[in-house]
PDB file of C-alpha atoms and ligand atoms in Angstrom:
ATOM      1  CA  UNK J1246     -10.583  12.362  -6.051  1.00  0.00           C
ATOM      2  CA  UNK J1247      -6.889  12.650  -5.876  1.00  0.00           C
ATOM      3  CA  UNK J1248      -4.288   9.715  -4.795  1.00  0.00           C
ATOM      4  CA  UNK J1249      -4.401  10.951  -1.137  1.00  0.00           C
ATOM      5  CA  UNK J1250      -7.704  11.090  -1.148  1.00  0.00           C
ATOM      6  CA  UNK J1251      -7.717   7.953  -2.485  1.00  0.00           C
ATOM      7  CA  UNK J1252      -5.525   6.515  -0.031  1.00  0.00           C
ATOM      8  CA  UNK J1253      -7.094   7.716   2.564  1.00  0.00           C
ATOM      9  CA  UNK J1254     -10.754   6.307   1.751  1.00  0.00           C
ATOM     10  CA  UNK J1255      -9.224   3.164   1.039  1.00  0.00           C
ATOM     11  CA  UNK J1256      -8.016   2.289   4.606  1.00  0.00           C
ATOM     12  CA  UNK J1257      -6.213  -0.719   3.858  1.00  0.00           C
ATOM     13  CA  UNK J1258      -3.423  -1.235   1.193  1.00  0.00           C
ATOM     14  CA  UNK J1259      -3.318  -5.168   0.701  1.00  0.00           C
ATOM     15  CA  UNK J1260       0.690  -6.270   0.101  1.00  0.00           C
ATOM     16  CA  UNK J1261       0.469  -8.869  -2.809  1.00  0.00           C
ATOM     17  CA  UNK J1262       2.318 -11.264  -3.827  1.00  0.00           C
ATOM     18  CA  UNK J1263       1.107 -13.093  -7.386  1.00  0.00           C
ATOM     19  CA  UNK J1264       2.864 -16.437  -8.156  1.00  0.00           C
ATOM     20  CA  UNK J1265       1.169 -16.955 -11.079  1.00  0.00           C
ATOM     21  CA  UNK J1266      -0.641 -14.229 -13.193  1.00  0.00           C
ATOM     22  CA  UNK J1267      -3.812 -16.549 -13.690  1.00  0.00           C
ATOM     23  CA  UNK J1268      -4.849 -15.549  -9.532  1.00  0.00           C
ATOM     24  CA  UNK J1269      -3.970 -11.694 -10.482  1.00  0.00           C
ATOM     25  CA  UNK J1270      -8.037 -10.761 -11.625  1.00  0.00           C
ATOM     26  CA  UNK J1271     -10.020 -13.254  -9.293  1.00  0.00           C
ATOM     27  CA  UNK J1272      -7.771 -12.030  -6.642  1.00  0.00           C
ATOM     28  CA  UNK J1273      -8.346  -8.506  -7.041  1.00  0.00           C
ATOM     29  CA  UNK J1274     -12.088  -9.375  -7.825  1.00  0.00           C
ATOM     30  CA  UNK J1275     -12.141 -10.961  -4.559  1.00  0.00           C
ATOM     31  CA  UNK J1276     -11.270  -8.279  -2.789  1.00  0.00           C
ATOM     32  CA  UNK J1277     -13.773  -5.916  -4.809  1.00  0.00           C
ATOM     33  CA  UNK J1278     -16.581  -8.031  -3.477  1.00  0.00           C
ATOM     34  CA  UNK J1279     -14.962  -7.317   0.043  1.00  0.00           C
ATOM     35  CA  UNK J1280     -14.918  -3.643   0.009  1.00  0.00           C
ATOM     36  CA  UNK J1281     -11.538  -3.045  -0.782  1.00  0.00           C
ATOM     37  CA  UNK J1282     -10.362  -1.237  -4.381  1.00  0.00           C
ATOM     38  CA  UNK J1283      -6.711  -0.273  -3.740  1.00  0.00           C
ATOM     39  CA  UNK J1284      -3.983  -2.965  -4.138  1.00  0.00           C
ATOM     40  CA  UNK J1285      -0.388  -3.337  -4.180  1.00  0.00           C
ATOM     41  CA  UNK J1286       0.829  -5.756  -6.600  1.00  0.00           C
ATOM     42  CA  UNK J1287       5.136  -6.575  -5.613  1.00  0.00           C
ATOM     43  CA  UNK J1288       7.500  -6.762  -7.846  1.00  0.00           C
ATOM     44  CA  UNK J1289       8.862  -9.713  -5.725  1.00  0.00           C
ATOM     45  CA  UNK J1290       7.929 -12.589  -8.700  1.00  0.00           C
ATOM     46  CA  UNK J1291       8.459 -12.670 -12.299  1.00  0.00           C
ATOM     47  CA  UNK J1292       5.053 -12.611 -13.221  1.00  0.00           C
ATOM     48  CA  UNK J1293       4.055  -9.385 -11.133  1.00  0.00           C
ATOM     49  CA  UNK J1294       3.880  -7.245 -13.928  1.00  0.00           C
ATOM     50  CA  UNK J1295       1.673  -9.096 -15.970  1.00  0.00           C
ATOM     51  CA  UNK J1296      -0.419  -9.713 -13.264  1.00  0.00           C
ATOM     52  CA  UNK J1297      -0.320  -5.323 -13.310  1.00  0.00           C
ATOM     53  CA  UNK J1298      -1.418  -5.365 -16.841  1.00  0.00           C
ATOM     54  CA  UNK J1299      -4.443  -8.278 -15.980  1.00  0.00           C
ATOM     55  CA  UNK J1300      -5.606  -6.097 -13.341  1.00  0.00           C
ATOM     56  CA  UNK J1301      -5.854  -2.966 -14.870  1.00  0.00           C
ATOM     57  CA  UNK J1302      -7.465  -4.545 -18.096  1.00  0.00           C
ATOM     58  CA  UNK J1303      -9.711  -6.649 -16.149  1.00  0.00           C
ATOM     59  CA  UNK J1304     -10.607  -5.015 -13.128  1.00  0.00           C
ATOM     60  CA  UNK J1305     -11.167  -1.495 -13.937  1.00  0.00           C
ATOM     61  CA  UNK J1306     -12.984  -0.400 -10.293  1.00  0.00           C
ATOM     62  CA  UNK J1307      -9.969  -1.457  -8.742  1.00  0.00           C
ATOM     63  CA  UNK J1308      -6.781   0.955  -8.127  1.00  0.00           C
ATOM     64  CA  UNK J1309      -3.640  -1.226  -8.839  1.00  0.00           C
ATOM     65  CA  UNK J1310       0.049  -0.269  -8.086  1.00  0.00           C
ATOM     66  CA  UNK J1311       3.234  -1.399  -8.152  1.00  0.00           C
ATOM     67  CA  UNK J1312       4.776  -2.519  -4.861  1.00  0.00           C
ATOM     68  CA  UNK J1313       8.597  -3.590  -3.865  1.00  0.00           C
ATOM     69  CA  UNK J1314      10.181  -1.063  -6.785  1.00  0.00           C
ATOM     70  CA  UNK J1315      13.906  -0.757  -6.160  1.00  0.00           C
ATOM     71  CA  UNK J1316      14.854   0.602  -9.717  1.00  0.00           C
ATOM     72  CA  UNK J1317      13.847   3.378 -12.311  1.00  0.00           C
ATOM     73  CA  UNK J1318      13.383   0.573 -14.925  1.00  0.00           C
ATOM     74  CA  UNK J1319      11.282  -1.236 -12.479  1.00  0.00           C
ATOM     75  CA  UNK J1320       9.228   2.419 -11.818  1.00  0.00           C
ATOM     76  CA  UNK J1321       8.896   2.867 -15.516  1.00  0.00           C
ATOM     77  CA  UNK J1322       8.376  -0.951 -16.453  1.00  0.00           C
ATOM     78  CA  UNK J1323       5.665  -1.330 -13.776  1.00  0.00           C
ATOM     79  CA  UNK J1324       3.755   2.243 -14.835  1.00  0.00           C
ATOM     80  CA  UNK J1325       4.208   1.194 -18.667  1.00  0.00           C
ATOM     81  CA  UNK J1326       2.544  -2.212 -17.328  1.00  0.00           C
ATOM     82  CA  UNK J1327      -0.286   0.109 -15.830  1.00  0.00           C
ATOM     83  CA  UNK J1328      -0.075   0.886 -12.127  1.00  0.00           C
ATOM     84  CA  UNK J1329      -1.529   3.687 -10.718  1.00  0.00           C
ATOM     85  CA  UNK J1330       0.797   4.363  -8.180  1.00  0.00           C
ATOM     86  CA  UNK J1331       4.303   3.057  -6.813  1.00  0.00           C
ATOM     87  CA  UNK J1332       5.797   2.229  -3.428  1.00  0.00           C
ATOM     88  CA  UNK J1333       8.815   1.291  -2.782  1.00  0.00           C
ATOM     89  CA  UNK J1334       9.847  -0.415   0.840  1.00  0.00           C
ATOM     90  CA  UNK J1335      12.778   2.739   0.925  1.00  0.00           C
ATOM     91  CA  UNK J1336      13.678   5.822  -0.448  1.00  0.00           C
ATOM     92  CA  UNK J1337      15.968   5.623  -3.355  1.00  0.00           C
ATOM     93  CA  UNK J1338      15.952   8.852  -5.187  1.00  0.00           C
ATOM     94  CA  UNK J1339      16.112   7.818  -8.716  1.00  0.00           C
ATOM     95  CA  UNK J1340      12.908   5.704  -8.359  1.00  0.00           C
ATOM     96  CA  UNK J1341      10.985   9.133  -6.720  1.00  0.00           C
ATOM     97  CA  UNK J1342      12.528  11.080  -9.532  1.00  0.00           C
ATOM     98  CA  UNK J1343      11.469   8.769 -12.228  1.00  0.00           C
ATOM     99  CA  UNK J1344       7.339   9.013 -11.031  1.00  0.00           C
ATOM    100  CA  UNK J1345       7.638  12.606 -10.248  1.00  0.00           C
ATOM    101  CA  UNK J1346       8.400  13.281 -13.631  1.00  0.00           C
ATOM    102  CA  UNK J1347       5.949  10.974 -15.277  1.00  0.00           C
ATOM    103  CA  UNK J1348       3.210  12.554 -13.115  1.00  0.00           C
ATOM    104  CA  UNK J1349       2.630   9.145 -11.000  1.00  0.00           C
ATOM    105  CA  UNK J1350       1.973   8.959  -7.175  1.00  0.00           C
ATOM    106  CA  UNK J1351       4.939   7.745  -5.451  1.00  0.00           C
ATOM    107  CA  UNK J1352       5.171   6.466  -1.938  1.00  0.00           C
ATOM    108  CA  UNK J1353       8.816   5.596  -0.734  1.00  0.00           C
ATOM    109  CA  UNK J1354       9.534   3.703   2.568  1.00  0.00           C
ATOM    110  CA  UNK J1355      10.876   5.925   5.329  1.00  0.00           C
ATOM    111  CA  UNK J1356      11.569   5.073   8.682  1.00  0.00           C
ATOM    112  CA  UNK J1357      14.430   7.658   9.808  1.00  0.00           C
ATOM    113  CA  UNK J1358      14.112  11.571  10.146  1.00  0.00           C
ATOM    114  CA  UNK J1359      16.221  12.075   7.649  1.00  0.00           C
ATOM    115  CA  UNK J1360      15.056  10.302   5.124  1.00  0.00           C
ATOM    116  CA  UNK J1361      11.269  11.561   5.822  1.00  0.00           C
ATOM    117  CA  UNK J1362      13.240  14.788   5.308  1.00  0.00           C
ATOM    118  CA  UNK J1363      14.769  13.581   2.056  1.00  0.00           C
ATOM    119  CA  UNK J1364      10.863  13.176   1.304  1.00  0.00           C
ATOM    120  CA  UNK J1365       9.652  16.081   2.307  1.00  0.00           C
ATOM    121  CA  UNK J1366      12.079  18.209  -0.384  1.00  0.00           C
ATOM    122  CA  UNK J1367      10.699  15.967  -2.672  1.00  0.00           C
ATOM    123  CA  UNK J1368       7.401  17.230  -1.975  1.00  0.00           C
ATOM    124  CA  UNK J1369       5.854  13.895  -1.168  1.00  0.00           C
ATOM    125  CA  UNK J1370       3.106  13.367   1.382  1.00  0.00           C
ATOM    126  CA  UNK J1371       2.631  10.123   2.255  1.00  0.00           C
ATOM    127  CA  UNK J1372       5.584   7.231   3.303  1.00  0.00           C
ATOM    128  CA  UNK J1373       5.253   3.670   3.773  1.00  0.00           C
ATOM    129  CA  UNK J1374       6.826   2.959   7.440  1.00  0.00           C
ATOM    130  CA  UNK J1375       8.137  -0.486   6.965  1.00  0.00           C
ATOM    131  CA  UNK J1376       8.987  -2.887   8.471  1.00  0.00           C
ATOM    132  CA  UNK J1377       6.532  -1.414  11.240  1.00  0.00           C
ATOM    133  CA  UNK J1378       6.715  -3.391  13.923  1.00  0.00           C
ATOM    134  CA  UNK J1379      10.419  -3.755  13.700  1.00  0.00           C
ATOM    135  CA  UNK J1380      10.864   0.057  13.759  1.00  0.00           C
ATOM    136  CA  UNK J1381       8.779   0.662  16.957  1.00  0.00           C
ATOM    137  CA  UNK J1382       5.488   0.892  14.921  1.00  0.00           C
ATOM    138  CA  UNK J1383       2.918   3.700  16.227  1.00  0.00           C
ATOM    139  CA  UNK J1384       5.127   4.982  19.502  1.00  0.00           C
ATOM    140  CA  UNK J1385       7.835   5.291  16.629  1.00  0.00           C
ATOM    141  CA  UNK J1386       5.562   6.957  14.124  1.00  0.00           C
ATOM    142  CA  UNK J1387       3.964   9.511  16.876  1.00  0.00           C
ATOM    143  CA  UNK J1388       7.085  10.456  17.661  1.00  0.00           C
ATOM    144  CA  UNK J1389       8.275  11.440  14.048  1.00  0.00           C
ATOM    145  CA  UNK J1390       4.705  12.921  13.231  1.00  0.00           C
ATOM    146  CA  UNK J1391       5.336  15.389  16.077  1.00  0.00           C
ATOM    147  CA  UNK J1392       8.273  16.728  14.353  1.00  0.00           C
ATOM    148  CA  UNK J1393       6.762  16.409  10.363  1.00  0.00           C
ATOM    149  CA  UNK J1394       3.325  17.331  10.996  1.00  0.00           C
ATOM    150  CA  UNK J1395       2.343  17.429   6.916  1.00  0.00           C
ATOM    151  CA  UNK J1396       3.723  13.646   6.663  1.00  0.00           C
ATOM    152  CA  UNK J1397       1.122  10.947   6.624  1.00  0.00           C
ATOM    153  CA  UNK J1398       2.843   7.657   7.361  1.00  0.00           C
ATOM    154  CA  UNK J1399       1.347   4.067   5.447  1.00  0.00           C
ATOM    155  CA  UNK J1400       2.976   1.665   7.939  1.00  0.00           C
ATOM    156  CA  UNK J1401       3.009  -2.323   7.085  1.00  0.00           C
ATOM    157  CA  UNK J1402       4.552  -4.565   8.391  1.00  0.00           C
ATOM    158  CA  UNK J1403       3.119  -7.186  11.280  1.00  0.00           C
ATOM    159  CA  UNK J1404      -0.283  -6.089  10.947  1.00  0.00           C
ATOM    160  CA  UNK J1405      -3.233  -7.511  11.267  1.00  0.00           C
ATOM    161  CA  UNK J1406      -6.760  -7.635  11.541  1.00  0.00           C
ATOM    162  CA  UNK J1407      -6.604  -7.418  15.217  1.00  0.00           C
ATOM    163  CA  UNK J1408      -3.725  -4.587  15.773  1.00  0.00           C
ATOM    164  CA  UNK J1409      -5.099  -2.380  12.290  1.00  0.00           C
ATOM    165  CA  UNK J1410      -7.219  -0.429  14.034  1.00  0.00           C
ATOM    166  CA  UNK J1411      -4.866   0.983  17.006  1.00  0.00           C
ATOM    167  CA  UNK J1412      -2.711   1.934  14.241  1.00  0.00           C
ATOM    168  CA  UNK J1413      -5.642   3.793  11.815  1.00  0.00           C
ATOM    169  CA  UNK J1414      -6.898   5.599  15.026  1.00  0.00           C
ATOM    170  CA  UNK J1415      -3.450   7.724  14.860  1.00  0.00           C
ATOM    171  CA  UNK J1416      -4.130  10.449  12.943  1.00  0.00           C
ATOM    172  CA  UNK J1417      -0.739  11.236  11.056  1.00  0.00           C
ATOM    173  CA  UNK J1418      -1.798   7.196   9.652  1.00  0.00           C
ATOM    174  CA  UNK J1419      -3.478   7.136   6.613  1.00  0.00           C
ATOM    175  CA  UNK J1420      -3.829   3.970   5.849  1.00  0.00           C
ATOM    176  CA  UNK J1421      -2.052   0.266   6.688  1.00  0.00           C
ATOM    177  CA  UNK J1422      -0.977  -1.565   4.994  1.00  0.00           C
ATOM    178  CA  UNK J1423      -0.050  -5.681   4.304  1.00  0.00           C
ATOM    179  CA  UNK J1424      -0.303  -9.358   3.271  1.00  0.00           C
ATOM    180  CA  UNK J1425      -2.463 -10.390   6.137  1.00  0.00           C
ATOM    181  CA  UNK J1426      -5.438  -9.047   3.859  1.00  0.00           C
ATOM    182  CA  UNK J1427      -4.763 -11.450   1.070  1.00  0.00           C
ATOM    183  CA  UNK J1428      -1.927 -14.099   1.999  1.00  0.00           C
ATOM    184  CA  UNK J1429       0.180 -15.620  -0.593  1.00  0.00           C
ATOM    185  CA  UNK J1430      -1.204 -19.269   0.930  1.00  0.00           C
ATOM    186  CA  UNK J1431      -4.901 -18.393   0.007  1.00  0.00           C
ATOM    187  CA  UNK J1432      -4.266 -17.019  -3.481  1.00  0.00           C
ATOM    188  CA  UNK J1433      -2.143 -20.090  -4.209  1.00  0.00           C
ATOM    189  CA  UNK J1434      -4.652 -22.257  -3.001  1.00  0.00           C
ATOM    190  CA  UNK J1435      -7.047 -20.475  -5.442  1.00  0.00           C
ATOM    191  CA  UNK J1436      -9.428 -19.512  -1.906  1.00  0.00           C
ATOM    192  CA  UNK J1437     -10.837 -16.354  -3.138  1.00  0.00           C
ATOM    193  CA  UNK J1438     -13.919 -16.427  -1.174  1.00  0.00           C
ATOM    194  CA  UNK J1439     -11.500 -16.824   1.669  1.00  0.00           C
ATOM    195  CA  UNK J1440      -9.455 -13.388   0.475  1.00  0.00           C
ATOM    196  CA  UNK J1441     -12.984 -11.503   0.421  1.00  0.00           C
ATOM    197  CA  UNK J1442     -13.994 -12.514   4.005  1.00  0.00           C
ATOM    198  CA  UNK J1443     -10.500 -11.155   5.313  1.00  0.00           C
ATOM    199  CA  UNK J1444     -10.728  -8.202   2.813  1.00  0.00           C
ATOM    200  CA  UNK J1445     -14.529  -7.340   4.187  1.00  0.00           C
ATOM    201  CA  UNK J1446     -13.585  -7.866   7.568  1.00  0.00           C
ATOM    202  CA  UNK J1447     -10.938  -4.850   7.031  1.00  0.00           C
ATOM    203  CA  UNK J1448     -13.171  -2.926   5.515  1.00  0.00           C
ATOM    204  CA  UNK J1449     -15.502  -3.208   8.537  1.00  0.00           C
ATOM    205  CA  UNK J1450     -13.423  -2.501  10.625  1.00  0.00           C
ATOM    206  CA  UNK J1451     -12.644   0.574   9.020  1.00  0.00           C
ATOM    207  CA  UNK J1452     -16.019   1.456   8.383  1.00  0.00           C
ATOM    208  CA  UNK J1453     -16.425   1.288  12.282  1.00  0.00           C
ATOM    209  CA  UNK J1454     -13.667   3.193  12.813  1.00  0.00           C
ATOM    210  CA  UNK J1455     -14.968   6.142  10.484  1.00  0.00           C
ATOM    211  CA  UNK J1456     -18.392   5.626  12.130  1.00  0.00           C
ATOM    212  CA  UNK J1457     -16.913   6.289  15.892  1.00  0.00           C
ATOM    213  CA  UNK J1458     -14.949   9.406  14.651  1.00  0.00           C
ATOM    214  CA  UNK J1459     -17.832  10.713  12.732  1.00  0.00           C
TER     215      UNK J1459
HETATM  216  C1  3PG S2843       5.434  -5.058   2.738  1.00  0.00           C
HETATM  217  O1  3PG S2843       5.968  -5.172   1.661  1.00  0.00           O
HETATM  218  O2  3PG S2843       4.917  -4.009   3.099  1.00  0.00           O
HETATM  219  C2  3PG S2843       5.469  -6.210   3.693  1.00  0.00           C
HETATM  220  O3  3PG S2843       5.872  -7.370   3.066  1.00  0.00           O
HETATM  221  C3  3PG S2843       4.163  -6.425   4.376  1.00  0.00           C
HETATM  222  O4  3PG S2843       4.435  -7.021   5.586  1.00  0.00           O
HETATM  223  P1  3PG S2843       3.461  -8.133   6.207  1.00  0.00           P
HETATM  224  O5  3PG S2843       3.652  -9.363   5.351  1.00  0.00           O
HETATM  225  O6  3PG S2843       3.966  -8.350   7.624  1.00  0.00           O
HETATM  226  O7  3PG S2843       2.080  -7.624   6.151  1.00  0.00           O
END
């Protein structure tokens, strides 16, 4: 299966943020055990890319990235760390260079035509839309899907259990993305069965969704 395949089966990209490296593998095994094996790992701490390498050595059924890259040293530091893929919350050419080249999927955040177009001549096909609800979230994202039909859009930002599946239901969205999935609160409080109920309820919803368009 490719990454857009991938991506696509997955649903939901959970948005984390690891404080400490010791919650990287019983958080992602959490949300294993709820149905989800795609994750987004920011490099928003100091231990983030540690907490790459745990998860890929640890928890090899689930797909990690690299989330929050601003840099090419942070592109190649996170991919050297082990992430699978990379998204970055906009598009800065240099970091979509830097995966191209290494042969890593890259999602950059777009929001504005023209930097879907900038995109687009980079031959990607999916962008993170971020932050969603800020930029007008799906009216915004229908609009600029009716223009750039081959896009696919992974919006985050402000969503939720109970808004996720207005936005999956749009077609140009892929997936959604965010932290509601596994908050920063419950993985510092070590409340992993806690992560797996949210992370199953998003997968059931999901699977419902798939179910009612099948
Ligand atoms: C992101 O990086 O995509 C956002 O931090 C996720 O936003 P949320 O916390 O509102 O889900």
């Amino acid at each position: 299966m490719d990454f857009f395949d991938k991506v696509n089966q997955a649903g939901t990209v959970p948005v984390v943020v690891i404080d400490s490296a010791e919650c990287a593998v019983p958080t992602a095994q959490a949300l294993i055990r709820g149905g989800i094996s795609f994750m987004e790992i920011t490099l928003r701490t100091s231990c983030a890319l540690e907490a790459i390498r745990l998860v890929k050595e640890n928890v090899p059924e689930m797909t990690v990235g690299a989330g929050t890259v601003i840099s090419e040293e942070q592109a190649q530091a996170a991919v050297a760390a082990g992430a699978s893929f990379i998204v970055s919350p906009g598009f800065f050419p240099e970091v979509v260079d830097h995966c191209i080249k290494s042969n890593v999927p890259v999602i950059p955040g777009c929001v504005t035509p023209t930097e879907i177009i900038s995109a687009i001549n980079k031959g990607i096909k999916i962008v993170k839309f971020f932050p969603a609800d800020v930029y007008g979230g799906i009216k915004t994202i229908k609009e600029l899907s009716g223009v750039f039909r081959d896009i696919k859009f992974l919006p985050t930002g402000g969503i939720n259990a109970s808004n996720m599946a207005e936005y999956i239901s749009e077609p140009s969205i892929i997936a959604v993305g965010g932290s509601w999935v596994c908050p920063s609160k419950m993985i510092a409080a070590h409340d992993y069965d806690g992560i797996e109920l949210k992370a199953k309820e998003a997968t059931d919803i999901i699977k419902t969704l798939k179910e009612n368009a099948a």
